[in-house]
Each structure stands twice: as structure tokens, then as C-alpha cells.
Coordinates of C-alpha atoms and ligand atoms in Angstrom, one line a residue:
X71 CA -40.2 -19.1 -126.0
X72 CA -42.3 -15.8 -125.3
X73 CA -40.5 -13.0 -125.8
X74 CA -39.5 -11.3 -121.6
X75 CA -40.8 -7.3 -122.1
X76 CA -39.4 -4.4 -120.0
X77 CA -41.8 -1.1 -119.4
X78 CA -39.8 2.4 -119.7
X79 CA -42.0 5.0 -117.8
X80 CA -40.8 8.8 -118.0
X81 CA -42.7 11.7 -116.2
X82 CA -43.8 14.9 -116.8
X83 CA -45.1 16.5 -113.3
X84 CA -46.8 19.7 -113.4
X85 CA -46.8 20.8 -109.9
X86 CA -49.3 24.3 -108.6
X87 CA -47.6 27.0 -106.8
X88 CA -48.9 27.8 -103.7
X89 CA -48.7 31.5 -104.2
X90 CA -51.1 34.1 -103.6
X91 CA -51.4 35.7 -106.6
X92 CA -50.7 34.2 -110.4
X93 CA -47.4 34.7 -111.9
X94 CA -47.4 37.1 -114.3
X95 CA -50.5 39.5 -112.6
X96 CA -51.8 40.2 -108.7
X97 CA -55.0 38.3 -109.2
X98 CA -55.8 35.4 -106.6
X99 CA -54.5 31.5 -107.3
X100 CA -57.6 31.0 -104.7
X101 CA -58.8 27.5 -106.2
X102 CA -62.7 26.8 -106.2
X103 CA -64.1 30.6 -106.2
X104 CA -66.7 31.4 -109.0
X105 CA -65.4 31.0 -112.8
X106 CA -63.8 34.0 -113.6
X107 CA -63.6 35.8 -110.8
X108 CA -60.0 35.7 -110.6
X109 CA -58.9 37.2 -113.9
X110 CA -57.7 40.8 -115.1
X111 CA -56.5 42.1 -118.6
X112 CA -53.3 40.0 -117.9
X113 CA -54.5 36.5 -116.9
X114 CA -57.2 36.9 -120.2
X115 CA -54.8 37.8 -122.6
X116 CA -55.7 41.3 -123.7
X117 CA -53.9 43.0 -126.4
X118 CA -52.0 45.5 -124.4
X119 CA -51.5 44.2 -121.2
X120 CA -47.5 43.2 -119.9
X121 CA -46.5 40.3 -117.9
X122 CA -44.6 41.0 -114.3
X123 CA -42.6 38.2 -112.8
X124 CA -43.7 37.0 -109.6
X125 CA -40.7 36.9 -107.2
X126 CA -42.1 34.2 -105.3
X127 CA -42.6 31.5 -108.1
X128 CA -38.8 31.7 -108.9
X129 CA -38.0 31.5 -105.4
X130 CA -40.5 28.3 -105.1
X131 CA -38.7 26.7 -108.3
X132 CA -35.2 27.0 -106.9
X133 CA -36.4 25.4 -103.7
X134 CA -38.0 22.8 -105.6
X135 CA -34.5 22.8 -108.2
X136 CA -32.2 22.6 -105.0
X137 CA -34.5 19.8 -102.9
X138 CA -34.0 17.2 -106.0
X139 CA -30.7 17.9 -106.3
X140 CA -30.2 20.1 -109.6
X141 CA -28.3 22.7 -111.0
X142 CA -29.5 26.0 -110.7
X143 CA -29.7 27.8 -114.2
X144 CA -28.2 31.1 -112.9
X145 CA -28.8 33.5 -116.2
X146 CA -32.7 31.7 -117.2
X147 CA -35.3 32.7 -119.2
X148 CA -39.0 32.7 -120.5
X149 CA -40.0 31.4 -123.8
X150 CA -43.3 31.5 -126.0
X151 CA -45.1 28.6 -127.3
X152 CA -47.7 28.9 -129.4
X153 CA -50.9 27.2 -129.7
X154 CA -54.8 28.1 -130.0
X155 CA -57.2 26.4 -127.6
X156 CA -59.9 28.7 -126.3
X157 CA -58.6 27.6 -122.5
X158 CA -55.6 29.8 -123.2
X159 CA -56.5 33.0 -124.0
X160 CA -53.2 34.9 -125.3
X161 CA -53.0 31.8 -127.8
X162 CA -49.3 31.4 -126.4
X163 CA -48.1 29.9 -123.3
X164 CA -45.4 31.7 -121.5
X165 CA -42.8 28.4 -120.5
X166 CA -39.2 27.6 -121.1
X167 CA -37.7 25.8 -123.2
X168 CA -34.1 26.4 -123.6
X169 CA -33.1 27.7 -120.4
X170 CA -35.1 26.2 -117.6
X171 CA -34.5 27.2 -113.9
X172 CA -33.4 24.0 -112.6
X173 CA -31.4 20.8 -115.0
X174 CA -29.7 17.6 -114.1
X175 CA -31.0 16.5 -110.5
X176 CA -32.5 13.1 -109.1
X177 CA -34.9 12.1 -106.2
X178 CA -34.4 8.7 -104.6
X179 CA -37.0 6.4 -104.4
X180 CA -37.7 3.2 -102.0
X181 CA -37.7 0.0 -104.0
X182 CA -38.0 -4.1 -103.1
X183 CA -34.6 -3.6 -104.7
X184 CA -33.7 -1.1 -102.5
X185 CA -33.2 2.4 -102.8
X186 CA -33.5 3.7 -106.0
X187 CA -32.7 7.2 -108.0
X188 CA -35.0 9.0 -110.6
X189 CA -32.7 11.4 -112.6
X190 CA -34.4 14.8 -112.9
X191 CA -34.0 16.0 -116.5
X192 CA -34.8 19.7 -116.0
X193 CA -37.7 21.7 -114.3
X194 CA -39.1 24.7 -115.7
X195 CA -41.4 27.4 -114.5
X196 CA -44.8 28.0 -116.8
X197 CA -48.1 29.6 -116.7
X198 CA -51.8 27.4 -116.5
X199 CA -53.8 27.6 -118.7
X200 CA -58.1 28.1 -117.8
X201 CA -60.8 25.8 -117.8
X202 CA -63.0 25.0 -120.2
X203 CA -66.2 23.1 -118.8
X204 CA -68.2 20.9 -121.3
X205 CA -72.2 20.8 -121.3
X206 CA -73.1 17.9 -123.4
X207 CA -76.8 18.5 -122.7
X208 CA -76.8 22.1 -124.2
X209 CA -74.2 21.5 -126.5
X210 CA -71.9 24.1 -125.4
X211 CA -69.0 24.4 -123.6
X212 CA -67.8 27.1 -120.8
X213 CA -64.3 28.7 -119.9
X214 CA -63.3 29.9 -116.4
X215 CA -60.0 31.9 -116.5
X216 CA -58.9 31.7 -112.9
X217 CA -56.9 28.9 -113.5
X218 CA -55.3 30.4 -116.5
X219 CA -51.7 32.3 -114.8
X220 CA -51.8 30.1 -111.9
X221 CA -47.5 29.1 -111.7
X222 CA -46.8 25.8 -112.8
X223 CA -43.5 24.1 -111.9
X224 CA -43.0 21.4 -114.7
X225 CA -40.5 18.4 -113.3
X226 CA -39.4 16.3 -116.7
X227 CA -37.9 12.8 -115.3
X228 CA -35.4 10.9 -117.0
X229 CA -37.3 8.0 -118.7
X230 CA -36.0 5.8 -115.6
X231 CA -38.7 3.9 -114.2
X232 CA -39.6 0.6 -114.6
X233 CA -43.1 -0.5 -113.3
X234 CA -46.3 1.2 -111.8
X235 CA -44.8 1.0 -108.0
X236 CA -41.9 3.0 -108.8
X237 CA -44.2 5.7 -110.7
X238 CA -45.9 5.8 -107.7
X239 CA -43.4 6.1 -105.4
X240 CA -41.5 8.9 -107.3
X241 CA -44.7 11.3 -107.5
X242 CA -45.4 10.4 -103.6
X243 CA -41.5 11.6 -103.2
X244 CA -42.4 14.6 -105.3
X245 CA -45.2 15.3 -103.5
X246 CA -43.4 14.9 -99.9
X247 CA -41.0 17.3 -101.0
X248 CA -43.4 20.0 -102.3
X249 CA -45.4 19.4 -99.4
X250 CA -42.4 19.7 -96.7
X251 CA -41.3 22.8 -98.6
X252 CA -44.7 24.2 -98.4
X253 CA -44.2 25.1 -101.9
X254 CA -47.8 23.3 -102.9
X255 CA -50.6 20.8 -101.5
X256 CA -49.9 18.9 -104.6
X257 CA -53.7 17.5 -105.0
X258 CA -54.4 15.0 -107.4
X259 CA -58.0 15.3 -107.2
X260 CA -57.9 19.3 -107.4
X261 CA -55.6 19.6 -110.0
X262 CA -52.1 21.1 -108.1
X263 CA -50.2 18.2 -108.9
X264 CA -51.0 16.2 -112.8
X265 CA -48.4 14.0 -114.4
X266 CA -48.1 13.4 -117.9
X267 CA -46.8 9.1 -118.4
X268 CA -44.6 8.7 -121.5
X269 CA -44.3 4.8 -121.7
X270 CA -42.5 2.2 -124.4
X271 CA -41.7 -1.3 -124.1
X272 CA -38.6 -3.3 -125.3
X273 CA -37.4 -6.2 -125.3
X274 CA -35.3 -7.3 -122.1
X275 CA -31.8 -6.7 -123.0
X276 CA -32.3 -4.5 -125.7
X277 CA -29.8 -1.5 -125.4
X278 CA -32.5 1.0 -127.6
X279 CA -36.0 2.3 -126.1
X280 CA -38.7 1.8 -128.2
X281 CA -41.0 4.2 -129.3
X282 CA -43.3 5.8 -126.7
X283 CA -46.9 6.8 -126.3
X284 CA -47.5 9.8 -124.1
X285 CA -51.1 9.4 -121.3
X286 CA -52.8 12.4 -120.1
X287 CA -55.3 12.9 -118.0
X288 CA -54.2 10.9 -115.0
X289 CA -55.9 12.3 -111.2
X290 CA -55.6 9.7 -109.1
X291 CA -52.8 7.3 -108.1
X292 CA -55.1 4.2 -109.0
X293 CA -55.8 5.5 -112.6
X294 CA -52.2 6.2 -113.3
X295 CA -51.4 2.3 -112.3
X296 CA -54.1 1.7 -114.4
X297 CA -53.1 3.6 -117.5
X298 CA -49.3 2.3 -117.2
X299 CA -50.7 -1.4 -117.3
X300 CA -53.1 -1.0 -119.9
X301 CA -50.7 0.8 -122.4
X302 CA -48.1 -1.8 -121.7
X303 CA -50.5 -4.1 -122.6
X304 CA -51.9 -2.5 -126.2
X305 CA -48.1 -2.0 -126.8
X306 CA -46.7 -5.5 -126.3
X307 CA -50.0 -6.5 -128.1
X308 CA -48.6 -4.3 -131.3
X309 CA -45.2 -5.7 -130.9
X310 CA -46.3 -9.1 -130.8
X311 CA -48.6 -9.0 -134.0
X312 CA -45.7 -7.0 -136.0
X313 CA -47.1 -3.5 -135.7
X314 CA -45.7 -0.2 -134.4
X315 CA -46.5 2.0 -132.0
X316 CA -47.2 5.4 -133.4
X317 CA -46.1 8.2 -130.6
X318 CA -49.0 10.2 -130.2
X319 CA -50.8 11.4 -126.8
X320 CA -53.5 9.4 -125.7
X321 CA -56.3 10.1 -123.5
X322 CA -56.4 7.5 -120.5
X323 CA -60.2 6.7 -119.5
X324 CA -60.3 5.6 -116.1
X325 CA -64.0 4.4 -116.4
X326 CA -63.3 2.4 -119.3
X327 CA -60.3 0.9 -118.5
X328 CA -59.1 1.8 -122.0
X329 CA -56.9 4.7 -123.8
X330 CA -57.8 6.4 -127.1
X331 CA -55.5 8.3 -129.5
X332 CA -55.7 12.1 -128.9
X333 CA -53.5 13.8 -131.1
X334 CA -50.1 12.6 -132.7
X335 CA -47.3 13.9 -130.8
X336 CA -46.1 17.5 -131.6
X337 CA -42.4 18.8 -131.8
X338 CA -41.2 21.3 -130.1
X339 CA -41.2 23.1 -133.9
X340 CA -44.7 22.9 -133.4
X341 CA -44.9 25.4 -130.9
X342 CA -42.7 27.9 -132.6
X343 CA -41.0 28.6 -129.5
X344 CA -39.0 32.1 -129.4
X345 CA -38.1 34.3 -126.4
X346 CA -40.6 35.8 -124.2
X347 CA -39.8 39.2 -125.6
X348 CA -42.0 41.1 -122.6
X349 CA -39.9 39.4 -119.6
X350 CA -36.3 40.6 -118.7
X351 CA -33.8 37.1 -118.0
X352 CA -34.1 36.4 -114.7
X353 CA -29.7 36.3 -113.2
X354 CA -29.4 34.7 -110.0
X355 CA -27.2 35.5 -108.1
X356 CA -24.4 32.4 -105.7
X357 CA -25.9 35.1 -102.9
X358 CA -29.5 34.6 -104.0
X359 CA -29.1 30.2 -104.4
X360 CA -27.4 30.4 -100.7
X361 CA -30.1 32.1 -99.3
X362 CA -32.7 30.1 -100.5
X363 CA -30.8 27.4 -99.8
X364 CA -30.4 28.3 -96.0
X365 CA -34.0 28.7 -95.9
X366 CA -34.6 25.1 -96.5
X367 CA -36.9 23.2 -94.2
X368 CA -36.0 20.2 -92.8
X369 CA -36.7 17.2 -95.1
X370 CA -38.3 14.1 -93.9
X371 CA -34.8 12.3 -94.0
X372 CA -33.3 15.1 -91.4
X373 CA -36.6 15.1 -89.4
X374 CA -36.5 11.3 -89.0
X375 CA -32.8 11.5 -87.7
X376 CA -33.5 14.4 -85.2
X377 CA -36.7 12.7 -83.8
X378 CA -34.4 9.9 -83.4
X379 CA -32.1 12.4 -81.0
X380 CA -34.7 14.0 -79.5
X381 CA -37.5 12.1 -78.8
X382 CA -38.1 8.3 -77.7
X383 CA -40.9 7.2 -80.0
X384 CA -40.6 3.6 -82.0
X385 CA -38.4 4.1 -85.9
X386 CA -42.0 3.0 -87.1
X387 CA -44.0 5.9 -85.4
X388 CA -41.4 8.3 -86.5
X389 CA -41.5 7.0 -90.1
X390 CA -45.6 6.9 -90.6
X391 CA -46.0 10.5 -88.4
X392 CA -42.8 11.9 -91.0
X393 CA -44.3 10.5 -94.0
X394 CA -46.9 13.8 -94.1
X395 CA -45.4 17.3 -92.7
X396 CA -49.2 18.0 -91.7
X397 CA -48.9 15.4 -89.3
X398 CA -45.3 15.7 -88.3
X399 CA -46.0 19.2 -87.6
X400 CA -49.0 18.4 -85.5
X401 CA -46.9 15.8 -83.4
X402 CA -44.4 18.4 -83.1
X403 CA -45.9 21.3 -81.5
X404 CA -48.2 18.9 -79.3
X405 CA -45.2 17.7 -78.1
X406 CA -43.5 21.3 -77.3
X407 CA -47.2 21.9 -75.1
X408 CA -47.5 18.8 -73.3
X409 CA -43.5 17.2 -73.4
X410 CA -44.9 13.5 -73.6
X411 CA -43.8 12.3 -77.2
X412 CA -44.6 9.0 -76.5
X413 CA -48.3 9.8 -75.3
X414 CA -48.8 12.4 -78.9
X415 CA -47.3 9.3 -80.7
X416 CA -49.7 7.2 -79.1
X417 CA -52.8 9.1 -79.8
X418 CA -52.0 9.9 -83.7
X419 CA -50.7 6.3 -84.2
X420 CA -53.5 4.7 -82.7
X421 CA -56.9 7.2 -82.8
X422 CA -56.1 9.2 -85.4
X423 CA -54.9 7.2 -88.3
X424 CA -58.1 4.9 -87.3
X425 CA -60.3 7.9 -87.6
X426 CA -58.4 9.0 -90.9
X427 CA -58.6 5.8 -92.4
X428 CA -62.8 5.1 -91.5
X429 CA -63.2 8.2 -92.9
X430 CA -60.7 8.2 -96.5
X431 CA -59.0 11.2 -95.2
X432 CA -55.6 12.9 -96.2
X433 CA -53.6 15.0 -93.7
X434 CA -54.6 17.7 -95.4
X435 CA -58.1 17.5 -94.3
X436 CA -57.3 17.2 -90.5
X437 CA -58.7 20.1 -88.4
X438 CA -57.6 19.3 -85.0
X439 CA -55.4 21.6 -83.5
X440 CA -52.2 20.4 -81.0
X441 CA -53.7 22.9 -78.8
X442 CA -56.5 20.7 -78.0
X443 CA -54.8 16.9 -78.0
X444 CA -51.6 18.7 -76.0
X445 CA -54.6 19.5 -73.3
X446 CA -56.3 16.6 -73.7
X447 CA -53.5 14.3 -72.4
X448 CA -52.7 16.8 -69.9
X449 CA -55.8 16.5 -68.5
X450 CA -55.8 12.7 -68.5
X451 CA -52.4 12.5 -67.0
X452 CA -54.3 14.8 -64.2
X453 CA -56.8 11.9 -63.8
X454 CA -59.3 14.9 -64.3
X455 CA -60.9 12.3 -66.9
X456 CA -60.9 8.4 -67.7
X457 CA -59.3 6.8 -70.4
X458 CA -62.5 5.9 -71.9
X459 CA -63.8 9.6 -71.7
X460 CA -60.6 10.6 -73.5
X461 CA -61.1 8.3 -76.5
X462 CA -64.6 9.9 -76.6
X463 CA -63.5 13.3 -76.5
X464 CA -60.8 12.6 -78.7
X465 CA -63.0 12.1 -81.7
X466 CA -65.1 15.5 -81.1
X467 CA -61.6 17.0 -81.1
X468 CA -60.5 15.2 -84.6
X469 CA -63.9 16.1 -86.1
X470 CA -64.7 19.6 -85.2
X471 CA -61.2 20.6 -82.7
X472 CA -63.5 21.1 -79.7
X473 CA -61.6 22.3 -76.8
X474 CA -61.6 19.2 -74.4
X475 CA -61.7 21.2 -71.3
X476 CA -65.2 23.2 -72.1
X477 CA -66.6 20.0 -73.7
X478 CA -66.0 18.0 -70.9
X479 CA -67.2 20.7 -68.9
X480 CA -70.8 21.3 -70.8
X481 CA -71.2 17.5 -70.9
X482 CA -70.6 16.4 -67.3
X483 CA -67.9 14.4 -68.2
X484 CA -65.4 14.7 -65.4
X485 CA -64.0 12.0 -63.6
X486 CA -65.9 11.2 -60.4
X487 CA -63.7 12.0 -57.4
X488 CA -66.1 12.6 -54.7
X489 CA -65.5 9.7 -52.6
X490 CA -69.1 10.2 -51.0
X491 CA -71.2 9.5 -54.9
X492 CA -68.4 6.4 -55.0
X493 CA -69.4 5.0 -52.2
X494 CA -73.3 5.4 -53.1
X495 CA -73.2 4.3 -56.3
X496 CA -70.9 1.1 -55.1
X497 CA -73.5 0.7 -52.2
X498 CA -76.3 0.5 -54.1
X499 CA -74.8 -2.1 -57.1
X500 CA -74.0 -4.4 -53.5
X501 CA -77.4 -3.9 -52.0
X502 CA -79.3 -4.6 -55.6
X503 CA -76.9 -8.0 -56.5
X504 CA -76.9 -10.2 -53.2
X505 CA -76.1 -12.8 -55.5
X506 CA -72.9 -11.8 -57.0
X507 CA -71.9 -10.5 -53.3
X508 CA -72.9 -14.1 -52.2
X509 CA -71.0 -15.8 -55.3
X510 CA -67.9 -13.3 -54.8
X511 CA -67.8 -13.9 -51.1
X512 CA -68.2 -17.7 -51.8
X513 CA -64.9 -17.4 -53.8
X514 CA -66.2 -16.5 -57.2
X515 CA -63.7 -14.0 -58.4
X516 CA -65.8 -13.5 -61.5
X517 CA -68.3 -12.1 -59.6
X518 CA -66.5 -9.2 -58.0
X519 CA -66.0 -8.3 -62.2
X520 CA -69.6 -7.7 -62.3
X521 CA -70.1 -5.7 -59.4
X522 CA -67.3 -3.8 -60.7
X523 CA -68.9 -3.4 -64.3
X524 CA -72.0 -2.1 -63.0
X525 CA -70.5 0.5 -60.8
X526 CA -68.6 2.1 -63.2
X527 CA -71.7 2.1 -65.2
X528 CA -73.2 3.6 -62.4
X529 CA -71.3 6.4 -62.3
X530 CA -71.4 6.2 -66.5
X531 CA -67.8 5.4 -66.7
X532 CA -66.4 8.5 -65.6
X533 CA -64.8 7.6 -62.2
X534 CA -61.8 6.7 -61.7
X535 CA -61.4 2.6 -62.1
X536 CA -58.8 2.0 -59.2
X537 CA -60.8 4.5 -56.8
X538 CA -64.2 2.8 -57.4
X539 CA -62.1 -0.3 -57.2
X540 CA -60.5 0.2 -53.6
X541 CA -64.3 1.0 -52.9
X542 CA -65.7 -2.0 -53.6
X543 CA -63.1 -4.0 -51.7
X544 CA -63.2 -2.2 -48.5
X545 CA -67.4 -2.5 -48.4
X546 CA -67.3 -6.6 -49.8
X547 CA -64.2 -7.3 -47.3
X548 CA -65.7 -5.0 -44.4
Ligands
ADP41 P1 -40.5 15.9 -125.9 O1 -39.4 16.9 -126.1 O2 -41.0 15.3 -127.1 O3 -41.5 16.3 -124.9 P2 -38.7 14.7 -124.0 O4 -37.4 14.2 -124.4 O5 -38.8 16.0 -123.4 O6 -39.7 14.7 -125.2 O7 -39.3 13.6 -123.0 C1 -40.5 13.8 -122.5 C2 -40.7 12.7 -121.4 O8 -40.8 11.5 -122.0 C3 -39.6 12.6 -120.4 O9 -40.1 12.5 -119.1 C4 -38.8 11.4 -120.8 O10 -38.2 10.8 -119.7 C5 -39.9 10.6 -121.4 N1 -39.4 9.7 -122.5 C6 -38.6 10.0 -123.5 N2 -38.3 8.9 -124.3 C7 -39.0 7.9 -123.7 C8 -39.2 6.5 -124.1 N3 -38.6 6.0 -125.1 N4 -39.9 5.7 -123.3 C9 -40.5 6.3 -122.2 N5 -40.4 7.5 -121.8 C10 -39.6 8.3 -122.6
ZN42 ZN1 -54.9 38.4 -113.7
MG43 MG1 -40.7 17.7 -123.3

């Protein structure tokens, strides 16, 4: 009988802080300016030049630390490693190795199993490295420092998951929680969130892992499912016909379906770690944990139980407007300016996600403000404009957060109230269809849906239905 395999995924997460400035100088994190425009003697590794802590990346870590559940490292500090590659410019990277910030932690993940946890090896705080840009027409390549100092959060899983879906679910938990915390946007595609997949394969049962290969490289959700089911593949391959599998990094090509050996794996020895002697050990304080800890947002798990309290929308609205705090926070305040949950629900569940979703967009990208849907469905609730105008509107607002009132203003778009352009526009659809009066008053109730459908587009669908409605009875029934 063919031999049952099981897959052993561990992560490494490198997560960008959303500070202002890098972590060790004042220049901007500011992500797409000109290449080096962001850079001093600090961030380009000049002889001379001294590192200065940024506050705000150990205050983002320990949020981060305390959100997954880890121990704070109260008395941490910075080490060296060592390594030349013209993208890192000081030919060490300042990280830590034997004291990281936050150890021993777990996220729980949603499985077909049920709910499942990830234990949380340690993370540790480091500095980016720049970027070096290839030209394979002119043979050269190009290096833009202003990535290199930008604060990195490193998350190192436990080598707990089992399948592509869980990777995938763990880094969408990570990402919810950086997100929520409003410690990063956590952008595959830019670059603020990249994980590193160590993977091995054993045999079912067996008690021992086997040896793993580590994938780099990875943007996008897809190529990671990719790279973890092509790597299973080439290792069970090598299992089967008797080989190893030599742990080394490999480079995952996304185009080519297919992984290449980069570099056999390192040791730490490699590095010739040693302690940062330029930075101080950072001591925090039970007083310093509490407070950041009593900062907290609420998570999505909290938020879900208070919109439970507080508001009557569906479990399932709740759970798809929670699963981004970009949305929930939209929902929220729209709510707090119009009071109508149900109705903010409505438009986001319905509208919105449709928009999103015809046009491949995160939450991230939204624009519109809950200023402008908050007045929107005030102003339909007022009957000051149709249901059908409001969808219309409704998209101007999602693409460019036009404020409904003045647009509906410039564009004439008001709901038809005057009783007297009613009852000309209804007279003149009766006087113009004898036909469908004669078929309506011979007991053709589809014919009184025509007249109807004409009026409205009479008055271009912007009076109100039951008004133009009553209209039409009165004259047909007069
Ligand atoms: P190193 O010190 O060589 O970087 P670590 O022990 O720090 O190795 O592990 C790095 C990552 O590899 C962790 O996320 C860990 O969960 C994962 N890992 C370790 N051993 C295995 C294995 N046999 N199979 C899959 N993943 C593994
Ligand atoms: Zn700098
Ligand atoms: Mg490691």
C-alpha cells in the first residue's frame, strides 16, 4: 500500500510597523516615495553614526506579544547579525536573537475540525533591510535605502500546521490582529507583511519531523498555497525514490509553478550573532505591560459579542462587517450619525461588498466616508430621494465619497413631490396609451403596470412610487 504523508508547515511572519519614522533614525517609513529619499547617515550605515530606539516599535511589539498571547520578555535586548549583501548597508542586521520581546504565545485559528491553536514560538523586533532593483537590460542592478530601518516585527510559529488552509488562515488571523491593533496594514502585495514557509513531510504516525526546506519569496495568498503544494510534492517525490531532502532555502516561482534551491540553510553561527553593543537593554516595567495592555483595542472576538448587545443586525452581517476593522469601523460611526444599524448593515452587506468585489478591492482601498452613507439613508428615510436614486448615488459615494446631498442637488435628482408635475406627467402617459387605459379599465391588471412604468419614467424615476401611484388610481378610477 502507498505510503499516507502528513505536511508540517512552520512560519516565519515579518510584519512592517506602522510608524512614522524607522527605528533606529527619524527618517520617514513613508512606502512608495522616490529611492532614497528617505535615508540619513543612520539608515545607510555610515561609520560613525549611533542607533536610537524608537519608543513606538517596542510599544507596537508588546501589543502585538500581548494580542497572541505571549510572555512579555521584561529585561530584552538587541543582537548583531552579520552578513554582506549590498541591500544592507552596515553589513549587519540589528535583530534579536536570544532575548526577543515576546516568547511562548498562540493564535487560534478556524478549522473544518474546529477551532484550532498555532503556538507562537517567540517574536522579535528587527530592522529592514533596502532594496535592491535588478535591470537585466543594462546589466546592473539599483539600491533604494528607504526600506532599509523600516521596524520589522518577526512572528516564528511553532511548526504546527498541517495543510495550505490552515497557513492561510493563521496569516489572515495575524493580519486581523495587526490590523485591529492598527499596528500595520499588513500588505502582501507591498511588502508590510512577507512569510517565510519552512515545510517537511513524514510519514503518518511517525513521532519525528523530517527534514525541512525553507520558501521565500511568497506575496500573495495564492502563491503561498502554491509553494506549500508544490514543495510537498518534490519532497514526497524524494522520499519515495529513496533520497533526502537537503534543508536549504528555496526560492518559490510563482510563474513557474516550480521552486529552485537558493542557498543551503545557514546556522545561527553563521551570522556571528553578539550583542548590539550601541543599544542599552530595553527593562519593562509590570507598570509599562499594564498600560499597554489597557490600551488594547477591542479584538474582533469582543466586537462581535458587543454588536451582539448593542445592535440588531444578523450573526452573519456582524461576522463579514468584523472580519476587516476598516469596515467595522465604517459601520460603526455610520451607525453613531444615523442610529439605523440595520439600514448601514444593509448597505455595506449588499452595495458595497458588490462594488468591492466587481472591482478586486480590499477595505483598505475604500474611500467612502460614514459621513456621506450616514446622510445618504437619512435622506432616503426623509423620502427626499427614491430607492433607486439611492443605489445610484450610492456608487458615486463608494467611488469618489461625493456628498449625497450636493450631488443630488447639481444633478436634479430629488424626489418629485410636487403634486401638480405628478399629475402632468401621469396625465399625459393616460392621454398617449388609450389602449392600456382601455385594457386596464376592461380588467387587465397588467396594463395599469405599464401606465405605471412609463410614469415613473416620465418623471425619470425620481418620484415617489406610492404618490405617482395614488395618482394614477384616482385619474383611471375618476
Ligand atoms: P532556525 O533557527 O534554523 O531558523 P527555527 O527552529 O527557528 O530554525 O525554526 C524556524 C521555523 O521553521 C519555525 O517557524 C519552525 O516552526 C519551523 N520548523 C522547524 N522545524 C520544522 C520542520 N521539521 N518542519 C517544518 N517546519 C519546521
Ligand atoms: Zn535614517
Ligand atoms: Mg529562526
Amino acid at each position: 500500500m502507498a505510503k499516507q504523508y502528513e505536511t508540517v508547515i512552520g512560519l516565519e511572519v515579518h510584519i512592517e510597523l506602522a510608524t512614522k519614522t524607522k527605528i533606529f533614525c527619524g527618517c520617514s517609513t513613508e512606502f512608495g516615495s522616490a529611492p532614497n529619499t528617505h535615508t540619513c547617515p543612520v539608515c545607510t550605515g555610515m561609520p560613525g553614526s549611533l542607533p536610537v530606539l524608537n519608543k513606538q516599535v517596542v510599544e507596537y511589539a508588546m501589543a502585538l506579544g500581548l494580542a497572541a498571547n505571549c510572555k512579555i520578555t521584561q529585561v530584552c535586548k538587541f543582537d548583531r547579525k552579520n552578513y554582506f549583501y549590498p541591500d544592507n548597508p552596515q553589513n549587519y542586521q540589528i535583530s534579536q536573537l536570544y532575548l526577543p520581546i515576546a516568547r511562548d504565545g498562540y493564535v487560534e485559528i478556524d478549522t473544518p475540525a474546529g477551532p484550532k491553536k498555532v503556538r507562537i514560538h517567540e517574536m522579535h523586533m528587527e530592522e529592514d533591510a533596502g532594496k535592491l532593483v535588478h535591470d537585466e537590460w543594462d546589466d546592473t542592478s539599483l539600491v533604494d535605502y528607504n526600506r532599509s530601518g523600516v521596524p520589522l516585527v518577526e512572528i516564528v510559529s511553532e511548526p504546527d500546521m498541517r495543510s495550505a488552509d490552515e497557513v492561510i488562515a493563521y496569516l489572515e488571523k495575524l493580519r486581523m490582529i495587526a490590523q485591529y491593533l492598527g499596528v500595520s496594514d499588513c500588505k502582501l502585495q507591498e511588502g508590510s507583511m512577507r512569510a517565510d514557509v519552512n515545510l517537511s513531510v513524514r510519514e503518518v504516525g511517525a513521532e519525528e519531523y523530517g527534514t525541512r526546506t525553507e520558501m521565500k519569496n511568497l506575496n500573495s495568498f495564492k502563491a503561498i498555497a502554491h509553494a506549500i503544494e508544490g514543495e510537498r510534492q518534490r519532497q514526497i517525490e524524494l522520499l519515495e525514490e529513496g533520497k533526502e531532502v537537503i534543508q536549504e532555502t528555496r526560492r518559490w516561482d510563482d510563474n513557474k509553478e516550480h521552486s529552485y534551491a537558493m542557498r543551503s540553510k545557514e546556522d545561527a553561527q553563521d551570522y556571528r550573532y553578539f550583542p548590539e553593543p550601541d543599544l542599552v537593554p530595553i527593562v519593562i516595567s509590570d507598570e509599562w505591560i499594564a498600560k499597554i495592555r489597557a490600551q488594547q483595542p477591542e479584538l474582533r472576538t469582543e466586537k462581535l459579542e458587543r454588536y451582539k448587545r448593542e445592535f440588531d443586525i444578523p450573526q452573519y452581517d456582524a461576522e463579514l462587517i468584523t472580519e476587516s476593522k476598516r469596515v467595522a469601523d465604517l459601520f460603526e460611526k455610520a451607525v453613531e450619525l444615523c442610529g439605523k444599524p440595520k439600514k448601514v448593515s444593509n448597505w455595506i452587506m449588499g452595495e458595497m461588498f458588490r462594488l468591492m468585489k466587481d472591482k478586486s478591492m480590499e477595505p483598505e482601498d475604500l474611500v467612502l466616508s460614514p459621513e456621506h452613507l450616514a446622510k445618504l439613508i437619512d435622506m432616503t428615510d426623509a423620502g427626499a430621494i427614491s430607492a433607486s436614486v439611492a443605489r445610484k448615488v450610492f456608487e458615486h459615494i463608494f467611488t469618489d465619497d461625493v456628498d449625497p446631498e450636493k450631488y443630488v442637488e447639481e444633478n436634479g435628482l430629488k424626489t418629485v413631490k410636487d403634486e401638480g408635475a405628478i399629475r402632468e406627467a401621469v396625465e399625459k402617459v393616460i392621454a398617449d396609451n388609450p389602449q392600456a387605459v382601455a385594457d386596464y379599465k376592461g380588467g387587465k391588471e397588467k396594463a395599469f403596470g405599464a401606465l405605471m412604468g412609463q410614469s415613473m419614467r416620465m418623471l425619470k424615476g425620481k418620484a415617489d412610487a406610492g404618490a405617482v401611484r395614488e395618482m394614477l388610481m384616482d385619474i383611471l378610477n375618476a
